[in-house]
Amino acid sequence: MSNYPVDMSVTPDVKAFFDPDTNTISYVVKDPGSNACAIVDSVMDIDYAAGRITYGHADEIIAWITANGLKLEWIIETHVHADHLSAAPYIQGKLGGKIGIGDKIMVVQNTFGKIFNEGTEFQRDGSQFDALFKDGDSYQIGGMTAFAIYTPGHTPACMVHVMGNAAFVGDTLFMPDGGSARADFPGGDAGVLYDSIQKVLTLPDDMRLFMCHDYGPNGRDIQWETTVGDEKTHNIHVGGGKTRDDFIKFRTERDKQLGMPRLIIPSLQVNMRAGEVPTDKDGRPMLKVPVNGL
Ligand SMILES: [Fe+2]
Protein backbone atom coordinates (compact mmCIF):
# COMPACT_ATOMS: atom_id res chain seq x y z
CA MET A 1 0.00 0.00 0.00
CA SER A 2 3.05 2.22 0.31
CA ASN A 3 2.72 3.48 -3.26
CA TYR A 4 -0.65 5.06 -2.55
CA PRO A 5 -0.74 8.61 -1.13
CA VAL A 6 -2.51 7.70 2.14
CA ASP A 7 -2.94 10.67 4.47
CA MET A 8 -4.75 9.76 7.69
CA SER A 9 -4.39 13.32 9.03
CA VAL A 10 -7.21 14.54 6.74
CA THR A 11 -10.72 13.87 8.07
CA PRO A 12 -13.40 14.72 5.52
CA ASP A 13 -17.01 15.25 6.60
CA VAL A 14 -19.06 12.37 5.22
CA LYS A 15 -22.82 12.72 4.85
CA ALA A 16 -24.70 9.53 3.93
CA PHE A 17 -28.00 9.25 2.04
CA PHE A 18 -29.72 5.87 2.19
CA ASP A 19 -32.05 4.75 -0.61
CA PRO A 20 -34.45 2.15 0.85
CA ASP A 21 -35.65 1.07 -2.61
CA THR A 22 -32.25 -0.33 -3.62
CA ASN A 23 -30.43 -0.43 -0.25
CA THR A 24 -27.79 1.89 -1.72
CA ILE A 25 -25.89 4.46 0.30
CA SER A 26 -24.79 7.62 -1.55
CA TYR A 27 -22.27 9.97 0.01
CA VAL A 28 -21.35 13.62 -0.03
CA VAL A 29 -17.72 13.96 1.05
CA LYS A 30 -16.52 17.43 2.04
CA ASP A 31 -12.95 18.65 2.08
CA PRO A 32 -12.33 19.78 5.71
CA GLY A 33 -10.30 22.76 4.47
CA SER A 34 -12.73 24.29 1.97
CA ASN A 35 -16.30 24.12 0.69
CA ALA A 36 -15.38 21.62 -2.04
CA CYS A 37 -17.13 18.27 -2.08
CA ALA A 38 -17.60 15.05 -4.04
CA ILE A 39 -20.54 12.71 -4.43
CA VAL A 40 -19.94 8.97 -4.40
CA ASP A 41 -22.53 6.65 -6.03
CA SER A 42 -25.70 8.65 -6.55
CA VAL A 43 -29.10 7.06 -7.26
CA MET A 44 -31.77 7.89 -9.84
CA ASP A 45 -35.23 6.58 -8.96
CA ILE A 46 -36.98 4.21 -11.34
CA ASP A 47 -40.40 2.58 -11.34
CA TYR A 48 -39.33 -0.14 -13.77
CA ALA A 49 -42.79 -1.63 -14.22
CA ALA A 50 -44.05 1.77 -15.36
CA GLY A 51 -40.87 2.80 -17.22
CA ARG A 52 -40.84 5.96 -15.10
CA ILE A 53 -37.71 7.75 -13.96
CA THR A 54 -37.75 10.42 -11.22
CA TYR A 55 -35.15 12.29 -9.21
CA GLY A 56 -36.39 12.52 -5.62
CA HIS A 57 -33.29 10.91 -4.17
CA ALA A 58 -30.88 13.00 -6.26
CA ASP A 59 -32.83 16.18 -5.46
CA GLU A 60 -32.38 15.47 -1.75
CA ILE A 61 -28.59 15.37 -2.22
CA ILE A 62 -28.61 18.47 -4.44
CA ALA A 63 -30.68 20.36 -1.85
CA TRP A 64 -28.27 19.37 0.92
CA ILE A 65 -25.21 20.50 -1.05
CA THR A 66 -26.90 23.76 -1.96
CA ALA A 67 -28.12 24.45 1.59
CA ASN A 68 -24.59 23.95 2.91
CA GLY A 69 -23.03 26.23 0.31
CA LEU A 70 -20.77 23.49 -1.09
CA LYS A 71 -19.10 23.34 -4.47
CA LEU A 72 -19.43 19.97 -6.18
CA GLU A 73 -16.17 19.04 -7.89
CA TRP A 74 -16.51 15.29 -8.49
CA ILE A 75 -19.29 12.77 -9.09
CA ILE A 76 -17.65 9.39 -8.53
CA GLU A 77 -18.94 5.98 -9.56
CA THR A 78 -17.19 3.16 -7.72
CA HIS A 79 -18.30 0.81 -10.54
CA VAL A 80 -21.05 0.09 -13.07
CA HIS A 81 -23.81 -0.80 -10.64
CA ALA A 82 -26.23 -3.59 -11.51
CA ASP A 83 -28.87 -2.84 -8.90
CA HIS A 84 -29.57 0.88 -9.19
CA LEU A 85 -29.31 3.67 -11.75
CA SER A 86 -26.81 6.49 -11.39
CA ALA A 87 -28.09 10.07 -11.27
CA ALA A 88 -24.67 11.48 -12.23
CA PRO A 89 -25.69 13.44 -15.38
CA TYR A 90 -28.78 14.87 -13.68
CA ILE A 91 -26.71 16.08 -10.73
CA GLN A 92 -23.98 17.39 -13.03
CA GLY A 93 -26.62 19.39 -14.92
CA LYS A 94 -27.67 21.08 -11.66
CA LEU A 95 -24.36 21.46 -9.82
CA GLY A 96 -21.50 20.82 -12.25
CA GLY A 97 -18.59 18.58 -11.31
CA LYS A 98 -16.74 15.87 -13.23
CA ILE A 99 -18.02 12.30 -13.53
CA GLY A 100 -15.26 9.77 -12.86
CA ILE A 101 -14.97 5.96 -12.95
CA GLY A 102 -12.23 3.35 -13.36
CA ASP A 103 -10.73 3.02 -16.84
CA LYS A 104 -11.68 -0.67 -16.92
CA ILE A 105 -15.16 0.64 -17.77
CA MET A 106 -14.08 -0.16 -21.31
CA VAL A 107 -14.09 -3.88 -20.48
CA VAL A 108 -17.58 -3.56 -19.01
CA GLN A 109 -18.81 -1.57 -22.03
CA ASN A 110 -17.48 -4.24 -24.38
CA THR A 111 -19.14 -7.06 -22.45
CA PHE A 112 -22.55 -5.42 -22.11
CA GLY A 113 -22.39 -3.68 -25.47
CA LYS A 114 -22.52 -7.21 -26.89
CA ILE A 115 -25.20 -8.49 -24.52
CA PHE A 116 -27.47 -5.52 -25.28
CA ASN A 117 -26.52 -5.64 -28.98
CA GLU A 118 -25.60 -1.97 -28.98
CA GLY A 119 -24.72 -0.44 -32.32
CA THR A 120 -21.58 1.39 -33.30
CA GLU A 121 -23.03 4.62 -31.86
CA PHE A 122 -22.37 3.16 -28.41
CA GLN A 123 -18.74 4.08 -27.74
CA ARG A 124 -16.80 1.51 -25.73
CA ASP A 125 -13.89 3.77 -24.83
CA GLY A 126 -15.27 5.30 -21.62
CA SER A 127 -15.75 8.66 -23.38
CA GLN A 128 -19.16 9.12 -21.74
CA PHE A 129 -17.25 9.90 -18.52
CA ASP A 130 -15.17 13.01 -17.78
CA ALA A 131 -12.35 11.11 -16.09
CA LEU A 132 -11.09 7.52 -16.19
CA PHE A 133 -8.90 6.45 -13.29
CA LYS A 134 -6.02 4.00 -13.33
CA ASP A 135 -4.71 2.31 -10.21
CA GLY A 136 -3.24 4.92 -7.86
CA ASP A 137 -4.45 7.95 -9.82
CA SER A 138 -5.08 10.91 -7.55
CA TYR A 139 -7.38 13.91 -7.91
CA GLN A 140 -8.21 16.97 -5.84
CA ILE A 141 -11.38 17.80 -3.93
CA GLY A 142 -10.52 21.37 -2.94
CA GLY A 143 -7.31 20.98 -0.94
CA MET A 144 -7.89 17.28 -0.20
CA THR A 145 -6.13 14.67 -2.31
CA ALA A 146 -8.22 11.63 -3.21
CA PHE A 147 -7.03 8.53 -5.02
CA ALA A 148 -8.47 5.38 -6.55
CA ILE A 149 -7.41 1.73 -6.20
CA TYR A 150 -8.19 -1.05 -8.67
CA THR A 151 -10.41 -3.57 -6.89
CA PRO A 152 -11.82 -5.89 -9.60
CA GLY A 153 -13.70 -9.09 -8.84
CA HIS A 154 -17.30 -8.00 -8.35
CA THR A 155 -16.94 -6.29 -11.76
CA PRO A 156 -13.78 -5.56 -13.80
CA ALA A 157 -14.12 -1.78 -13.35
CA CYS A 158 -14.55 -1.64 -9.57
CA MET A 159 -12.38 0.86 -7.71
CA VAL A 160 -12.14 1.91 -4.09
CA HIS A 161 -11.83 5.69 -3.64
CA VAL A 162 -9.82 6.99 -0.69
CA MET A 163 -10.33 10.57 0.52
CA GLY A 164 -8.21 11.39 3.58
CA ASN A 165 -9.03 8.83 6.29
CA ALA A 166 -12.24 7.69 4.54
CA ALA A 167 -12.44 4.98 1.88
CA PHE A 168 -15.49 4.31 -0.27
CA VAL A 169 -15.41 0.62 -1.01
CA GLY A 170 -18.27 0.26 -3.50
CA ASP A 171 -19.21 -3.41 -3.60
CA THR A 172 -15.76 -4.72 -2.70
CA LEU A 173 -16.83 -5.28 0.90
CA PHE A 174 -20.06 -5.19 2.88
CA MET A 175 -20.32 -4.55 6.61
CA PRO A 176 -18.51 -7.28 8.62
CA ASP A 177 -21.75 -9.20 9.20
CA GLY A 178 -22.71 -8.82 5.51
CA GLY A 179 -19.44 -10.15 4.09
CA SER A 180 -18.86 -9.45 0.43
CA ALA A 181 -20.67 -8.85 -2.86
CA ARG A 182 -21.35 -11.50 -5.48
CA ALA A 183 -18.72 -12.22 -8.11
CA ASP A 184 -20.78 -14.02 -10.75
CA PHE A 185 -21.75 -11.19 -13.10
CA PRO A 186 -20.09 -11.32 -16.55
CA GLY A 187 -16.47 -10.31 -15.90
CA GLY A 188 -16.69 -11.12 -12.18
CA ASP A 189 -14.24 -13.49 -10.44
CA ALA A 190 -14.28 -14.68 -6.83
CA GLY A 191 -10.51 -15.18 -6.58
CA VAL A 192 -9.83 -11.74 -8.03
CA LEU A 193 -12.35 -10.25 -5.58
CA TYR A 194 -10.54 -11.93 -2.68
CA ASP A 195 -7.23 -10.43 -3.84
CA SER A 196 -8.81 -6.98 -4.14
CA ILE A 197 -10.27 -7.22 -0.64
CA GLN A 198 -6.83 -8.15 0.73
CA LYS A 199 -5.43 -5.05 -0.95
CA VAL A 200 -8.06 -2.85 0.72
CA LEU A 201 -7.27 -4.48 4.06
CA THR A 202 -3.65 -3.31 3.84
CA LEU A 203 -4.90 0.26 4.36
CA PRO A 204 -4.38 1.53 7.95
CA ASP A 205 -6.56 -0.26 10.54
CA ASP A 206 -8.27 2.97 11.56
CA MET A 207 -9.18 3.95 7.97
CA ARG A 208 -12.95 4.55 7.92
CA LEU A 209 -14.71 2.36 5.36
CA PHE A 210 -18.03 3.38 3.81
CA MET A 211 -20.23 0.77 2.13
CA CYS A 212 -22.26 1.21 -1.05
CA HIS A 213 -24.89 -1.24 0.17
CA ASP A 214 -26.32 -2.65 3.36
CA TYR A 215 -29.22 -5.05 3.70
CA GLY A 216 -29.47 -5.16 7.51
CA PRO A 217 -28.60 -8.85 7.92
CA ASN A 218 -30.39 -10.74 10.71
CA GLY A 219 -32.81 -7.89 11.25
CA ARG A 220 -30.30 -5.30 12.47
CA ASP A 221 -30.67 -1.61 11.56
CA ILE A 222 -29.03 -0.37 8.35
CA GLN A 223 -25.34 0.55 8.84
CA TRP A 224 -22.72 1.76 6.39
CA GLU A 225 -19.56 2.66 8.26
CA THR A 226 -16.84 0.41 9.66
CA THR A 227 -13.02 0.32 9.67
CA VAL A 228 -10.29 -1.72 8.04
CA GLY A 229 -9.43 -3.20 11.45
CA ASP A 230 -13.02 -4.31 12.01
CA GLU A 231 -13.30 -5.94 8.60
CA LYS A 232 -10.00 -7.78 9.08
CA THR A 233 -11.13 -9.27 12.36
CA HIS A 234 -14.85 -9.74 11.90
CA ASN A 235 -15.82 -9.94 8.22
CA ILE A 236 -17.77 -13.19 7.89
CA HIS A 237 -16.41 -13.95 4.41
CA VAL A 238 -12.78 -12.83 4.56
CA GLY A 239 -12.00 -11.92 8.18
CA GLY A 240 -10.15 -13.92 10.81
CA GLY A 241 -7.69 -15.51 8.40
CA LYS A 242 -10.09 -17.15 5.93
CA THR A 243 -8.11 -18.41 2.95
CA ARG A 244 -8.49 -17.57 -0.73
CA ASP A 245 -9.66 -21.12 -1.43
CA ASP A 246 -12.27 -20.94 1.36
CA PHE A 247 -13.54 -17.71 -0.12
CA ILE A 248 -13.72 -18.93 -3.72
CA LYS A 249 -15.58 -22.09 -2.68
CA PHE A 250 -18.04 -20.21 -0.49
CA ARG A 251 -18.59 -17.34 -2.92
CA THR A 252 -19.11 -19.61 -5.95
CA GLU A 253 -21.66 -21.79 -4.17
CA ARG A 254 -23.49 -18.80 -2.73
CA ASP A 255 -23.65 -16.94 -6.04
CA LYS A 256 -25.29 -19.95 -7.74
CA GLN A 257 -28.24 -19.49 -5.40
CA LEU A 258 -28.72 -15.78 -6.06
CA GLY A 259 -31.31 -14.46 -8.51
CA MET A 260 -30.49 -11.48 -10.73
CA PRO A 261 -30.94 -8.06 -9.10
CA ARG A 262 -34.40 -6.60 -9.82
CA LEU A 263 -33.00 -3.61 -11.70
CA ILE A 264 -30.03 -5.19 -13.51
CA ILE A 265 -31.49 -4.73 -17.02
CA PRO A 266 -32.10 -0.96 -16.83
CA SER A 267 -29.12 -0.35 -14.51
CA LEU A 268 -26.47 -1.72 -16.85
CA GLN A 269 -27.80 0.10 -19.91
CA VAL A 270 -27.87 3.42 -18.08
CA ASN A 271 -24.77 3.08 -15.92
CA MET A 272 -22.44 1.95 -18.72
CA ARG A 273 -23.39 5.29 -20.33
CA ALA A 274 -22.37 7.27 -17.24
CA GLY A 275 -26.02 7.53 -16.18
CA GLU A 276 -27.51 8.62 -19.51
CA VAL A 277 -30.68 6.82 -20.57
CA PRO A 278 -30.20 5.32 -24.06
CA THR A 279 -32.38 6.60 -26.88
CA ASP A 280 -33.99 4.92 -29.88
CA LYS A 281 -33.50 5.92 -33.52
CA ASP A 282 -35.93 8.83 -33.04
CA GLY A 283 -34.12 10.10 -29.96
CA ARG A 284 -36.70 8.89 -27.45
CA PRO A 285 -35.44 7.45 -24.12
CA MET A 286 -35.82 3.68 -24.47
CA LEU A 287 -34.56 0.56 -22.67
CA LYS A 288 -34.11 -2.96 -24.03
CA VAL A 289 -34.60 -6.41 -22.49
CA PRO A 290 -32.27 -9.03 -24.01
CA VAL A 291 -34.34 -12.23 -23.77
CA ASN A 292 -32.29 -15.03 -22.19
CA GLY A 293 -29.26 -12.80 -22.73
CA LEU A 294 -27.92 -12.51 -19.19
FE1 LIG B 1 -22.47 -3.47 -7.58
GROMACS .gro file of C-alpha atoms and ligand atoms in nm:
model
  295
    1MET     CA    1   0.000   0.000   0.000
    2SER     CA    2   0.305   0.222   0.031
    3ASN     CA    3   0.272   0.348  -0.326
    4TYR     CA    4  -0.065   0.506  -0.255
    5PRO     CA    5  -0.074   0.861  -0.113
    6VAL     CA    6  -0.251   0.770   0.214
    7ASP     CA    7  -0.294   1.067   0.447
    8MET     CA    8  -0.475   0.976   0.769
    9SER     CA    9  -0.439   1.332   0.903
   10VAL     CA   10  -0.721   1.454   0.674
   11THR     CA   11  -1.072   1.387   0.807
   12PRO     CA   12  -1.340   1.472   0.552
   13ASP     CA   13  -1.701   1.525   0.660
   14VAL     CA   14  -1.906   1.237   0.522
   15LYS     CA   15  -2.282   1.272   0.485
   16ALA     CA   16  -2.470   0.953   0.393
   17PHE     CA   17  -2.800   0.925   0.204
   18PHE     CA   18  -2.972   0.587   0.219
   19ASP     CA   19  -3.205   0.475  -0.061
   20PRO     CA   20  -3.445   0.215   0.085
   21ASP     CA   21  -3.565   0.107  -0.261
   22THR     CA   22  -3.225  -0.033  -0.362
   23ASN     CA   23  -3.043  -0.043  -0.025
   24THR     CA   24  -2.779   0.189  -0.172
   25ILE     CA   25  -2.589   0.446   0.030
   26SER     CA   26  -2.479   0.762  -0.155
   27TYR     CA   27  -2.227   0.997   0.001
   28VAL     CA   28  -2.135   1.362  -0.003
   29VAL     CA   29  -1.772   1.396   0.105
   30LYS     CA   30  -1.652   1.743   0.204
   31ASP     CA   31  -1.295   1.865   0.208
   32PRO     CA   32  -1.233   1.978   0.571
   33GLY     CA   33  -1.030   2.276   0.447
   34SER     CA   34  -1.273   2.429   0.197
   35ASN     CA   35  -1.630   2.412   0.069
   36ALA     CA   36  -1.538   2.162  -0.204
   37CYS     CA   37  -1.713   1.827  -0.208
   38ALA     CA   38  -1.760   1.505  -0.404
   39ILE     CA   39  -2.054   1.271  -0.443
   40VAL     CA   40  -1.994   0.897  -0.440
   41ASP     CA   41  -2.253   0.665  -0.603
   42SER     CA   42  -2.570   0.865  -0.655
   43VAL     CA   43  -2.910   0.706  -0.726
   44MET     CA   44  -3.177   0.789  -0.984
   45ASP     CA   45  -3.523   0.658  -0.896
   46ILE     CA   46  -3.698   0.421  -1.134
   47ASP     CA   47  -4.040   0.258  -1.134
   48TYR     CA   48  -3.933  -0.014  -1.377
   49ALA     CA   49  -4.279  -0.163  -1.422
   50ALA     CA   50  -4.405   0.177  -1.536
   51GLY     CA   51  -4.087   0.280  -1.722
   52ARG     CA   52  -4.084   0.596  -1.510
   53ILE     CA   53  -3.771   0.775  -1.396
   54THR     CA   54  -3.775   1.042  -1.122
   55TYR     CA   55  -3.515   1.229  -0.921
   56GLY     CA   56  -3.639   1.252  -0.562
   57HIS     CA   57  -3.329   1.091  -0.417
   58ALA     CA   58  -3.088   1.300  -0.626
   59ASP     CA   59  -3.283   1.618  -0.546
   60GLU     CA   60  -3.238   1.547  -0.175
   61ILE     CA   61  -2.859   1.537  -0.222
   62ILE     CA   62  -2.861   1.847  -0.444
   63ALA     CA   63  -3.068   2.036  -0.185
   64TRP     CA   64  -2.827   1.937   0.092
   65ILE     CA   65  -2.521   2.050  -0.105
   66THR     CA   66  -2.690   2.376  -0.196
   67ALA     CA   67  -2.812   2.445   0.159
   68ASN     CA   68  -2.459   2.395   0.291
   69GLY     CA   69  -2.303   2.623   0.031
   70LEU     CA   70  -2.077   2.349  -0.109
   71LYS     CA   71  -1.910   2.334  -0.447
   72LEU     CA   72  -1.943   1.997  -0.618
   73GLU     CA   73  -1.617   1.904  -0.789
   74TRP     CA   74  -1.651   1.529  -0.849
   75ILE     CA   75  -1.929   1.277  -0.909
   76ILE     CA   76  -1.765   0.939  -0.853
   77GLU     CA   77  -1.894   0.598  -0.956
   78THR     CA   78  -1.719   0.316  -0.772
   79HIS     CA   79  -1.830   0.081  -1.054
   80VAL     CA   80  -2.105   0.009  -1.307
   81HIS     CA   81  -2.381  -0.080  -1.064
   82ALA     CA   82  -2.623  -0.359  -1.151
   83ASP     CA   83  -2.887  -0.284  -0.890
   84HIS     CA   84  -2.957   0.088  -0.919
   85LEU     CA   85  -2.931   0.367  -1.175
   86SER     CA   86  -2.681   0.649  -1.139
   87ALA     CA   87  -2.809   1.007  -1.127
   88ALA     CA   88  -2.467   1.148  -1.223
   89PRO     CA   89  -2.569   1.344  -1.538
   90TYR     CA   90  -2.878   1.487  -1.368
   91ILE     CA   91  -2.671   1.608  -1.073
   92GLN     CA   92  -2.398   1.739  -1.303
   93GLY     CA   93  -2.662   1.939  -1.492
   94LYS     CA   94  -2.767   2.108  -1.166
   95LEU     CA   95  -2.436   2.146  -0.982
   96GLY     CA   96  -2.150   2.082  -1.225
   97GLY     CA   97  -1.859   1.858  -1.131
   98LYS     CA   98  -1.674   1.587  -1.323
   99ILE     CA   99  -1.802   1.230  -1.353
  100GLY     CA  100  -1.526   0.977  -1.286
  101ILE     CA  101  -1.497   0.596  -1.295
  102GLY     CA  102  -1.223   0.335  -1.336
  103ASP     CA  103  -1.073   0.302  -1.684
  104LYS     CA  104  -1.168  -0.067  -1.692
  105ILE     CA  105  -1.516   0.064  -1.777
  106MET     CA  106  -1.408  -0.016  -2.131
  107VAL     CA  107  -1.409  -0.388  -2.048
  108VAL     CA  108  -1.758  -0.356  -1.901
  109GLN     CA  109  -1.881  -0.157  -2.203
  110ASN     CA  110  -1.748  -0.424  -2.438
  111THR     CA  111  -1.914  -0.706  -2.245
  112PHE     CA  112  -2.255  -0.542  -2.211
  113GLY     CA  113  -2.239  -0.368  -2.547
  114LYS     CA  114  -2.252  -0.721  -2.689
  115ILE     CA  115  -2.520  -0.849  -2.452
  116PHE     CA  116  -2.747  -0.552  -2.528
  117ASN     CA  117  -2.652  -0.564  -2.898
  118GLU     CA  118  -2.560  -0.197  -2.898
  119GLY     CA  119  -2.472  -0.044  -3.232
  120THR     CA  120  -2.158   0.139  -3.330
  121GLU     CA  121  -2.303   0.462  -3.186
  122PHE     CA  122  -2.237   0.316  -2.841
  123GLN     CA  123  -1.874   0.408  -2.774
  124ARG     CA  124  -1.680   0.151  -2.573
  125ASP     CA  125  -1.389   0.377  -2.483
  126GLY     CA  126  -1.527   0.530  -2.162
  127SER     CA  127  -1.575   0.866  -2.338
  128GLN     CA  128  -1.916   0.912  -2.174
  129PHE     CA  129  -1.725   0.990  -1.852
  130ASP     CA  130  -1.517   1.301  -1.778
  131ALA     CA  131  -1.235   1.111  -1.609
  132LEU     CA  132  -1.109   0.752  -1.619
  133PHE     CA  133  -0.890   0.645  -1.329
  134LYS     CA  134  -0.602   0.400  -1.333
  135ASP     CA  135  -0.471   0.231  -1.021
  136GLY     CA  136  -0.324   0.492  -0.786
  137ASP     CA  137  -0.445   0.795  -0.982
  138SER     CA  138  -0.508   1.091  -0.755
  139TYR     CA  139  -0.738   1.391  -0.791
  140GLN     CA  140  -0.821   1.697  -0.584
  141ILE     CA  141  -1.138   1.780  -0.393
  142GLY     CA  142  -1.052   2.137  -0.294
  143GLY     CA  143  -0.731   2.098  -0.094
  144MET     CA  144  -0.789   1.728  -0.020
  145THR     CA  145  -0.613   1.467  -0.231
  146ALA     CA  146  -0.822   1.163  -0.321
  147PHE     CA  147  -0.703   0.853  -0.502
  148ALA     CA  148  -0.847   0.538  -0.655
  149ILE     CA  149  -0.741   0.173  -0.620
  150TYR     CA  150  -0.819  -0.105  -0.867
  151THR     CA  151  -1.041  -0.357  -0.689
  152PRO     CA  152  -1.182  -0.589  -0.960
  153GLY     CA  153  -1.370  -0.909  -0.884
  154HIS     CA  154  -1.730  -0.800  -0.835
  155THR     CA  155  -1.694  -0.629  -1.176
  156PRO     CA  156  -1.378  -0.556  -1.380
  157ALA     CA  157  -1.412  -0.178  -1.335
  158CYS     CA  158  -1.455  -0.164  -0.957
  159MET     CA  159  -1.238   0.086  -0.771
  160VAL     CA  160  -1.214   0.191  -0.409
  161HIS     CA  161  -1.183   0.569  -0.364
  162VAL     CA  162  -0.982   0.699  -0.069
  163MET     CA  163  -1.033   1.057   0.052
  164GLY     CA  164  -0.821   1.139   0.358
  165ASN     CA  165  -0.903   0.883   0.629
  166ALA     CA  166  -1.224   0.769   0.454
  167ALA     CA  167  -1.244   0.498   0.188
  168PHE     CA  168  -1.549   0.431  -0.027
  169VAL     CA  169  -1.541   0.062  -0.101
  170GLY     CA  170  -1.827   0.026  -0.350
  171ASP     CA  171  -1.921  -0.341  -0.360
  172THR     CA  172  -1.576  -0.472  -0.270
  173LEU     CA  173  -1.683  -0.528   0.090
  174PHE     CA  174  -2.006  -0.519   0.288
  175MET     CA  175  -2.032  -0.455   0.661
  176PRO     CA  176  -1.851  -0.728   0.862
  177ASP     CA  177  -2.175  -0.920   0.920
  178GLY     CA  178  -2.271  -0.882   0.551
  179GLY     CA  179  -1.944  -1.015   0.409
  180SER     CA  180  -1.886  -0.945   0.043
  181ALA     CA  181  -2.067  -0.885  -0.286
  182ARG     CA  182  -2.135  -1.150  -0.548
  183ALA     CA  183  -1.872  -1.222  -0.811
  184ASP     CA  184  -2.078  -1.402  -1.075
  185PHE     CA  185  -2.175  -1.119  -1.310
  186PRO     CA  186  -2.009  -1.132  -1.655
  187GLY     CA  187  -1.647  -1.031  -1.590
  188GLY     CA  188  -1.669  -1.112  -1.218
  189ASP     CA  189  -1.424  -1.349  -1.044
  190ALA     CA  190  -1.428  -1.468  -0.683
  191GLY     CA  191  -1.051  -1.518  -0.658
  192VAL     CA  192  -0.983  -1.174  -0.803
  193LEU     CA  193  -1.235  -1.025  -0.558
  194TYR     CA  194  -1.054  -1.193  -0.268
  195ASP     CA  195  -0.723  -1.043  -0.384
  196SER     CA  196  -0.881  -0.698  -0.414
  197ILE     CA  197  -1.027  -0.722  -0.064
  198GLN     CA  198  -0.683  -0.815   0.073
  199LYS     CA  199  -0.543  -0.505  -0.095
  200VAL     CA  200  -0.806  -0.285   0.072
  201LEU     CA  201  -0.727  -0.448   0.406
  202THR     CA  202  -0.365  -0.331   0.384
  203LEU     CA  203  -0.490   0.026   0.436
  204PRO     CA  204  -0.438   0.153   0.795
  205ASP     CA  205  -0.656  -0.026   1.054
  206ASP     CA  206  -0.827   0.297   1.156
  207MET     CA  207  -0.918   0.395   0.797
  208ARG     CA  208  -1.295   0.455   0.792
  209LEU     CA  209  -1.471   0.236   0.536
  210PHE     CA  210  -1.803   0.338   0.381
  211MET     CA  211  -2.023   0.077   0.213
  212CYS     CA  212  -2.226   0.121  -0.105
  213HIS     CA  213  -2.489  -0.124   0.017
  214ASP     CA  214  -2.632  -0.265   0.336
  215TYR     CA  215  -2.922  -0.505   0.370
  216GLY     CA  216  -2.947  -0.516   0.751
  217PRO     CA  217  -2.860  -0.885   0.792
  218ASN     CA  218  -3.039  -1.074   1.071
  219GLY     CA  219  -3.281  -0.789   1.125
  220ARG     CA  220  -3.030  -0.530   1.247
  221ASP     CA  221  -3.067  -0.161   1.156
  222ILE     CA  222  -2.903  -0.037   0.835
  223GLN     CA  223  -2.534   0.055   0.884
  224TRP     CA  224  -2.272   0.176   0.639
  225GLU     CA  225  -1.956   0.266   0.826
  226THR     CA  226  -1.684   0.041   0.966
  227THR     CA  227  -1.302   0.032   0.967
  228VAL     CA  228  -1.029  -0.172   0.804
  229GLY     CA  229  -0.943  -0.320   1.145
  230ASP     CA  230  -1.302  -0.431   1.201
  231GLU     CA  231  -1.330  -0.594   0.860
  232LYS     CA  232  -1.000  -0.778   0.908
  233THR     CA  233  -1.113  -0.927   1.236
  234HIS     CA  234  -1.485  -0.974   1.190
  235ASN     CA  235  -1.582  -0.994   0.822
  236ILE     CA  236  -1.777  -1.319   0.789
  237HIS     CA  237  -1.641  -1.395   0.441
  238VAL     CA  238  -1.278  -1.283   0.456
  239GLY     CA  239  -1.200  -1.192   0.818
  240GLY     CA  240  -1.015  -1.392   1.081
  241GLY     CA  241  -0.769  -1.551   0.840
  242LYS     CA  242  -1.009  -1.715   0.593
  243THR     CA  243  -0.811  -1.841   0.295
  244ARG     CA  244  -0.849  -1.757  -0.073
  245ASP     CA  245  -0.966  -2.112  -0.143
  246ASP     CA  246  -1.227  -2.094   0.136
  247PHE     CA  247  -1.354  -1.771  -0.012
  248ILE     CA  248  -1.372  -1.893  -0.372
  249LYS     CA  249  -1.558  -2.209  -0.268
  250PHE     CA  250  -1.804  -2.021  -0.049
  251ARG     CA  251  -1.859  -1.734  -0.292
  252THR     CA  252  -1.911  -1.961  -0.595
  253GLU     CA  253  -2.166  -2.179  -0.417
  254ARG     CA  254  -2.349  -1.880  -0.273
  255ASP     CA  255  -2.365  -1.694  -0.604
  256LYS     CA  256  -2.529  -1.995  -0.774
  257GLN     CA  257  -2.824  -1.949  -0.540
  258LEU     CA  258  -2.872  -1.578  -0.606
  259GLY     CA  259  -3.131  -1.446  -0.851
  260MET     CA  260  -3.049  -1.148  -1.073
  261PRO     CA  261  -3.094  -0.806  -0.910
  262ARG     CA  262  -3.440  -0.660  -0.982
  263LEU     CA  263  -3.300  -0.361  -1.170
  264ILE     CA  264  -3.003  -0.519  -1.351
  265ILE     CA  265  -3.149  -0.473  -1.702
  266PRO     CA  266  -3.210  -0.096  -1.683
  267SER     CA  267  -2.912  -0.035  -1.451
  268LEU     CA  268  -2.647  -0.172  -1.685
  269GLN     CA  269  -2.780   0.010  -1.991
  270VAL     CA  270  -2.787   0.342  -1.808
  271ASN     CA  271  -2.477   0.308  -1.592
  272MET     CA  272  -2.244   0.195  -1.872
  273ARG     CA  273  -2.339   0.529  -2.033
  274ALA     CA  274  -2.237   0.727  -1.724
  275GLY     CA  275  -2.602   0.753  -1.618
  276GLU     CA  276  -2.751   0.862  -1.951
  277VAL     CA  277  -3.068   0.682  -2.057
  278PRO     CA  278  -3.020   0.532  -2.406
  279THR     CA  279  -3.238   0.660  -2.688
  280ASP     CA  280  -3.399   0.492  -2.988
  281LYS     CA  281  -3.350   0.592  -3.352
  282ASP     CA  282  -3.593   0.883  -3.304
  283GLY     CA  283  -3.412   1.010  -2.996
  284ARG     CA  284  -3.670   0.889  -2.745
  285PRO     CA  285  -3.544   0.745  -2.412
  286MET     CA  286  -3.582   0.368  -2.447
  287LEU     CA  287  -3.456   0.056  -2.267
  288LYS     CA  288  -3.411  -0.296  -2.403
  289VAL     CA  289  -3.460  -0.641  -2.249
  290PRO     CA  290  -3.227  -0.903  -2.401
  291VAL     CA  291  -3.434  -1.223  -2.377
  292ASN     CA  292  -3.229  -1.503  -2.219
  293GLY     CA  293  -2.926  -1.280  -2.273
  294LEU     CA  294  -2.792  -1.251  -1.919
  295FE      FE  295  -2.247  -0.347  -0.758
   0.00000   0.00000   0.00000
